Each structure stands twice: as structure tokens, then as C-alpha cells.
Coordinates of C-alpha atoms in Angstrom, one line a residue:
X1 CA 29.9 4.0 21.2
X2 CA 28.9 4.1 17.5
X3 CA 25.6 2.8 16.2
X4 CA 24.0 2.6 12.8
X5 CA 20.2 3.2 12.8
X6 CA 17.9 2.1 9.9
X7 CA 14.4 3.5 10.3
X8 CA 13.9 6.9 11.8
X9 CA 10.2 6.8 12.6
X10 CA 8.4 7.4 16.0
X11 CA 10.9 5.3 17.9
X12 CA 14.0 5.0 15.8
X13 CA 14.6 8.7 15.6
X14 CA 14.2 9.3 19.3
X15 CA 16.5 6.3 20.1
X16 CA 19.2 8.1 18.1
X17 CA 18.5 11.4 19.8
X18 CA 18.8 9.8 23.3
X19 CA 22.1 8.3 22.3
X20 CA 23.5 11.5 20.8
X21 CA 22.5 13.5 23.9
X22 CA 24.6 11.1 26.0
X23 CA 27.8 11.0 24.1
X24 CA 27.3 8.3 21.6
X25 CA 27.7 8.7 17.8
X26 CA 25.2 7.5 15.1
X27 CA 25.1 6.9 11.4
X28 CA 21.5 7.1 10.2
X29 CA 19.5 6.0 7.2
X30 CA 15.8 6.2 6.2
X31 CA 14.0 6.2 2.9
X32 CA 12.7 9.6 3.9
X33 CA 15.6 11.9 3.3
X34 CA 14.0 14.7 5.5
X35 CA 14.2 12.3 8.5
X36 CA 17.9 11.8 7.9
X37 CA 18.5 15.6 7.5
X38 CA 16.7 16.3 10.8
X39 CA 19.0 14.1 12.7
X40 CA 22.2 15.3 10.9
X41 CA 21.3 18.7 12.2
X42 CA 21.3 17.2 15.7
X43 CA 24.8 15.6 15.3
X44 CA 24.2 12.3 13.5
X45 CA 26.1 11.2 10.3
X46 CA 23.7 10.8 7.4
X47 CA 23.8 7.9 5.0
X48 CA 22.1 7.7 1.6
X49 CA 21.8 3.9 1.4
X50 CA 22.5 0.7 3.4
X51 CA 25.8 0.4 1.6
X52 CA 26.7 3.9 2.6
X53 CA 25.7 3.3 6.2
X54 CA 27.8 0.2 6.5
X55 CA 30.8 1.9 5.0
X56 CA 30.6 4.7 7.6
X57 CA 30.6 2.3 10.6
X58 CA 33.8 1.2 12.2
X59 CA 34.4 -2.5 12.7
X60 CA 33.1 -4.3 14.6
X61 CA 30.0 -2.7 13.3
X62 CA 26.6 -2.5 15.0
X63 CA 23.5 -1.6 13.0
X64 CA 20.0 -1.3 14.6
X65 CA 17.0 -2.0 12.4
X66 CA 13.8 -0.2 13.6
X67 CA 11.2 -0.9 11.0
X68 CA 7.7 -2.5 11.0
X69 CA 7.7 -6.2 11.4
X70 CA 7.4 -8.2 8.2
X71 CA 8.8 -8.0 4.7
X72 CA 10.6 -4.7 5.1
X73 CA 12.5 -5.8 8.2
X74 CA 13.3 -9.2 6.5
X75 CA 14.6 -7.5 3.4
X76 CA 16.7 -5.1 5.4
X77 CA 18.2 -7.7 7.6
X78 CA 19.1 -9.9 4.6
X79 CA 20.6 -6.9 2.8
X80 CA 22.7 -6.0 5.9
X81 CA 23.8 -9.6 6.2
X82 CA 25.3 -9.4 2.7
X83 CA 27.1 -6.2 3.5
X84 CA 28.5 -6.8 7.0
X85 CA 31.5 -8.9 8.0
X86 CA 32.3 -11.5 10.7
X87 CA 32.0 -10.1 14.3
X88 CA 29.6 -7.3 13.1
X89 CA 26.2 -7.2 14.8
X90 CA 22.7 -6.7 13.4
X91 CA 20.1 -5.6 16.0
X92 CA 16.3 -5.8 15.3
X93 CA 14.5 -3.5 17.7
X94 CA 11.1 -3.7 16.1
X95 CA 8.2 -6.1 16.9
X96 CA 9.4 -9.1 14.9
X97 CA 8.1 -12.6 15.4
X98 CA 10.5 -14.5 17.6
X99 CA 10.6 -17.4 15.2
X100 CA 11.9 -15.2 12.5
X101 CA 14.7 -14.1 14.9
X102 CA 15.7 -17.7 15.5
X103 CA 15.9 -18.3 11.8
X104 CA 17.8 -15.1 11.0
X105 CA 20.2 -15.6 13.9
X106 CA 21.1 -19.1 12.6
X107 CA 21.7 -17.9 9.1
X108 CA 23.9 -15.0 10.2
X109 CA 25.8 -17.1 12.7
X110 CA 27.0 -19.3 9.9
X111 CA 28.7 -16.3 8.5
X112 CA 30.1 -15.1 11.8
X113 CA 27.7 -12.2 12.1
X114 CA 25.9 -11.6 15.4
X115 CA 22.1 -11.1 15.6
X116 CA 20.5 -9.5 18.6
X117 CA 16.7 -9.1 19.0
X118 CA 15.5 -6.3 21.2
X119 CA 11.9 -6.1 22.3
X120 CA 11.6 -2.3 22.9
X121 CA 8.9 -0.7 25.0
X122 CA 8.6 3.1 25.6
X123 CA 6.7 4.4 22.6
X124 CA 6.9 8.1 21.8
X125 CA 7.9 8.9 25.4
X126 CA 11.2 7.0 25.2
X127 CA 13.3 10.0 24.5
X128 CA 12.7 11.4 27.9
X129 CA 11.6 8.4 29.9
X130 CA 13.9 5.8 28.4
X131 CA 13.1 2.4 26.8
X132 CA 12.4 -0.9 28.6
X133 CA 14.3 -3.5 26.6
X134 CA 14.1 -7.3 26.5
X135 CA 17.2 -8.6 24.7
X136 CA 18.0 -11.9 23.0
X137 CA 21.3 -13.0 21.5
X138 CA 24.7 -14.4 22.3
X139 CA 26.1 -13.1 25.6
X140 CA 29.3 -11.8 24.0
X141 CA 27.4 -9.6 21.6
X142 CA 24.9 -8.4 24.1
X143 CA 27.7 -7.5 26.6
X144 CA 29.6 -5.6 23.9
X145 CA 26.5 -3.5 23.2
X146 CA 25.8 -2.8 26.9
X147 CA 26.8 0.9 26.7
X148 CA 24.1 1.4 24.1
X149 CA 21.5 -0.4 26.2
X150 CA 22.5 1.3 29.4
X151 CA 22.0 4.7 27.8
X152 CA 18.6 3.9 26.3
X153 CA 17.2 2.3 29.5
X154 CA 15.2 4.4 31.9
X155 CA 17.5 3.7 34.9
X156 CA 16.4 3.4 38.5
X157 CA 14.3 6.6 38.4
X158 CA 11.9 7.0 41.3
X159 CA 10.5 3.4 41.1
X160 CA 10.8 1.8 44.6
X161 CA 13.4 -1.0 44.7
X162 CA 12.0 -4.6 45.0
X163 CA 13.0 -6.2 48.4
X164 CA 14.9 -9.5 48.0
X165 CA 16.6 -8.8 44.7
X166 CA 20.1 -8.8 46.2
X167 CA 22.5 -10.9 44.0
X168 CA 20.3 -10.8 40.9
X169 CA 21.1 -9.1 37.6
X170 CA 21.2 -5.4 38.3
X171 CA 20.3 -4.6 34.7
X172 CA 16.7 -5.5 35.3
X173 CA 16.4 -2.6 37.8
X174 CA 17.8 -0.3 35.2
X175 CA 15.1 -1.3 32.8
X176 CA 16.7 -3.9 30.5
X177 CA 17.5 -7.6 30.6
X178 CA 19.4 -10.2 28.6
X179 CA 16.4 -12.5 28.4
X180 CA 18.3 -15.4 26.7
X181 CA 19.5 -16.6 23.3
X182 CA 18.4 -15.3 19.9
X183 CA 14.6 -14.9 19.9
X184 CA 14.1 -14.7 23.6
X185 CA 13.9 -10.9 23.6
X186 CA 11.1 -10.7 21.1
X187 CA 9.4 -13.7 22.8
X188 CA 9.2 -11.8 26.1
X189 CA 8.1 -8.6 24.3
X190 CA 5.4 -10.6 22.5
X191 CA 3.9 -11.8 25.9
X192 CA 4.3 -8.2 27.2
X193 CA 2.1 -6.9 24.4
X194 CA -0.4 -9.7 24.9
X195 CA -0.7 -8.6 28.6
X196 CA -0.9 -5.0 27.4
X197 CA -4.0 -5.9 25.4
X198 CA -5.7 -7.4 28.5
X199 CA -4.9 -4.4 30.7
X200 CA -6.1 -1.9 28.2
X201 CA -9.3 -3.9 27.7
X202 CA -10.0 -4.0 31.4
X203 CA -9.7 -0.2 31.8
X204 CA -11.8 0.3 28.7
X205 CA -14.6 -1.9 29.8
X206 CA -14.5 -0.5 33.4
X207 CA -14.9 3.1 32.2
X208 CA -17.6 2.0 29.7
X209 CA -19.6 0.7 32.7
X210 CA -19.0 4.0 34.6
X211 CA -20.2 6.0 31.6
X212 CA -23.5 4.1 31.4
X213 CA -24.2 4.5 35.2
X214 CA -26.6 7.2 34.2
X215 CA -28.5 5.1 31.7
X216 CA -32.3 5.6 31.3
X217 CA -32.7 1.9 31.6
X218 CA -31.8 2.1 35.4
X219 CA -34.1 3.1 38.2
X220 CA -33.7 6.8 38.9
X221 CA -32.4 6.2 42.4
X222 CA -29.6 4.0 41.0
X223 CA -28.4 6.4 38.3
X224 CA -25.1 8.2 38.8
X225 CA -23.8 11.1 36.6
X226 CA -20.1 10.4 37.0
X227 CA -17.1 12.5 36.0
X228 CA -14.9 10.0 34.3
X229 CA -11.9 12.4 34.1
X230 CA -12.0 12.9 37.8
X231 CA -12.3 9.1 38.4
X232 CA -9.3 8.4 36.3
X233 CA -7.3 11.1 38.1
X234 CA -8.1 9.9 41.6
X235 CA -7.3 6.3 40.7
X236 CA -3.9 7.4 39.6
X237 CA -3.1 8.6 43.1
X238 CA -2.5 5.7 45.4
X239 CA -5.0 3.2 43.9
X240 CA -4.0 -0.4 43.4
X241 CA -5.0 -0.1 39.7
X242 CA -2.7 2.9 39.0
X243 CA -0.4 2.5 36.0
X244 CA 1.1 4.3 33.0
X245 CA -1.9 3.2 31.0
X246 CA -4.2 4.8 33.5
X247 CA -2.1 8.0 33.3
X248 CA -2.8 8.0 29.5
X249 CA -6.5 7.3 30.1
X250 CA -6.7 10.3 32.5
X251 CA -5.0 12.5 29.9
X252 CA -7.4 11.5 27.2
X253 CA -10.5 12.0 29.5
X254 CA -9.2 15.4 30.7
X255 CA -9.4 16.6 27.1
X256 CA -12.8 15.2 26.3
X257 CA -14.9 12.8 28.4
X258 CA -16.9 11.8 25.3
X259 CA -13.8 10.9 23.2
X260 CA -15.4 12.3 20.1
X261 CA -12.1 12.5 18.4
X262 CA -11.8 8.7 18.3
X263 CA -13.7 6.4 16.0
X264 CA -13.0 3.3 18.2
X265 CA -11.4 1.4 15.3
X266 CA -8.6 -0.5 17.2
X267 CA -5.8 -2.2 15.2
X268 CA -3.6 -5.0 16.5
X269 CA 0.0 -5.1 15.5
X270 CA 0.5 -8.9 15.6
X271 CA 1.9 -9.6 19.1
X272 CA -1.5 -10.4 20.6
X273 CA -2.1 -13.1 18.0
X274 CA 1.4 -14.5 18.4
X275 CA 0.9 -14.6 22.2
X276 CA -2.4 -16.6 21.8
X277 CA -0.7 -18.9 19.4
X278 CA 2.1 -19.6 21.9
X279 CA -0.5 -20.2 24.6
X280 CA -2.3 -22.7 22.4
X281 CA 1.0 -24.4 21.5
X282 CA 1.8 -24.8 25.2
X283 CA -1.7 -25.6 26.3
X284 CA -1.7 -22.6 28.7
X285 CA -5.1 -21.0 29.4
X286 CA -5.1 -17.4 28.3
X287 CA -8.8 -16.4 28.5
X288 CA -8.3 -12.7 29.3
X289 CA -5.7 -12.1 26.6
X290 CA -7.8 -14.0 24.0
X291 CA -10.9 -12.0 24.8
X292 CA -9.0 -8.8 24.5
X293 CA -7.7 -9.7 21.1
X294 CA -11.1 -10.7 19.9
X295 CA -12.6 -7.4 21.2
X296 CA -10.1 -5.6 18.9
X297 CA -11.4 -7.6 16.0
X298 CA -15.0 -6.6 17.0
X299 CA -14.1 -2.9 17.2
X300 CA -13.6 -2.8 13.5
X301 CA -17.3 -3.6 12.9
X302 CA -19.2 -1.8 15.7
X303 CA -17.1 0.5 17.9
X304 CA -18.2 1.2 21.5
X305 CA -17.0 3.9 24.0
X306 CA -14.6 1.2 25.4
X307 CA -13.1 0.9 21.9
X308 CA -12.6 4.7 21.7
X309 CA -10.7 4.6 25.0
X310 CA -8.5 1.8 23.7
X311 CA -7.7 4.0 20.7
X312 CA -6.9 6.9 23.0
X313 CA -4.5 4.8 25.0
X314 CA -2.7 3.5 21.9
X315 CA -2.3 7.0 20.6
X316 CA -1.0 8.1 24.0
X317 CA 1.8 5.6 24.4
X318 CA 2.7 4.8 20.8
X319 CA 1.4 7.6 18.7
X320 CA -0.8 5.1 16.9
X321 CA -3.3 6.7 14.5
X322 CA -6.6 5.0 13.7
X323 CA -6.6 3.5 10.2
X324 CA -9.5 4.6 8.0
X325 CA -12.2 2.0 7.6
X326 CA -12.4 0.5 4.1

């Protein structure tokens, strides 16, 4: 199947590579001409502009926007909407606010253009591991794009099957779902990232406690000089708290227990705030997720060892680099 891709950064480029390696074709565009050239060498068709990209896609067209949430995504979707025709499809695979999806979907539907929002998780590892996808949009458009989603998804892999799922949508076991109408995909991804904040904060605080087990403030008989790298490693193997985030923690600590390479300045990309806003709107208590978000704010003033570990995890799964403090 043919797909247009706008935005060839950490995830967009690897999404294209995974598709190319599995028999799909792609037309690609990025403001960075070198990123386009790199993928052309791997089999993609390069485009020099949005207009050029649309002209090289065969109707009914499908164009995936993989750009940072905000003005640049809005401008790109609006521009594509002016270039594409009825029955074409625009996909937003970034971390957009679901309310923007609902608005955009309504505007494009009036012109006969489909809009599909895809909450995409997998980070820099997605090329090999695949991408977990939470998809919103009209069923007809989502079903038509299924060959793309099926290729990008991780598949069953070695994850044990959940008993009692007989008769349910088999796509969930493959690593992707049609969550509902336009906006539902990014809504589910928003809450996913809010939970991610909480999980990361729990690991970070736990290892901070372990690190201070040898504090001079403790009685000598209650001091423990613990090897944090070994603790992370043993927890990965059969522990109830094992997870991919713990895998990344173990990798970071194996390199340097002190995490000297991290300042502890922890950015948030928006989804945590949106999750808390949704909880407030629905009067749903979200104490852990709220505290995790506020801790990120605090890290920008006075970073702790826990904050350094958060930075290490973010770099591990998403390639996020710490911004310089102003």
C-alpha cells in the first residue's frame, strides 16, 4: 500500500523504513532535505513540497503527518486539506490534543476528506519492535488503512495471550485498536502518557530511596551500600514490577549508577497536563498522575537523583534530549 509521510524525525523516518521493509511504498517530505535523501536511498520516493507529495500519491490518497503537536501540525493538516480530494485521508500520528482532532475531523468531513488520529507509542525502538497504535476515525477509513497499521504494529510476539479474550477484536493482540470516532485515538494515547508519567515517577522515587540507603543520617547498622544497577536487573527477571521502563532504567544504571550524564531537567510534552484536565472535567481523582506532573515542573528548579532517572528513561524510549536551562 502507498503512504505519504510528512515529518521524518525520530519516529516518522522509522515508520517509513518499517513499511518499506515489508513491501509498502512511500512518498516522503521533510523540511530537512537530507532526511528525504536518506529515505530515497532506502527506496522511498522523495517530495520537495506538500504539493509535490500529494501529486505523487495515487487516489484515494493517504498522507501521514508526524510532526510536533501544535502550530506546525495544524498548519500542515490545513494545507493538506486544501490539496487533497474527496475520499482521501489525512492521518495525524503525533501527540495532538484530541479536541483539535475533533475540530479538524469535522472540518475535513464537510469536504469529503477522512481524518484519522493515531496515538503512536514505540519511540526510537519502533523500527524493530513495532508501534502500539490507538486509532480514531471513521471505520471505513480505518479499515482501508489496515494494511499500514498491521505492518507497523508489533504483532503477537512473545507476549502471553490473555485468557478470556475469545471473540474480541483480534487487532488488540497485534498491538493496535480502532478506539472509536475521530479524537478517540489521541484521547486514549493522552491517558496512556499520563499513566506513563506516574509509572516513571514511581521507579524514580523508589531508586532514589535505595540510593540514599547509605546516608550518614542513618544509624550505621541500618545503612546499606546498594548496587542500583544489580537491583534494576534482578527486578527485570520475574518481578511483579518488571516492565519496559524498568528495562530502560537497568540500561541507564548499567552505564553509570550516578547518572552524571543527566542534569535531571525533565520536560513534559503536554499529554500529562491534558490528562489531568480531563480528570478534572470528569471529577475523577488522579492523585498519582497529578503528583507526577507537578514533580516534572519541580525538576526544572532543583533536580534530584530521581529526576535524573526520569531523564534517562525518557532518552531511552523516545530519544528525548534534556533542554538547556534558560
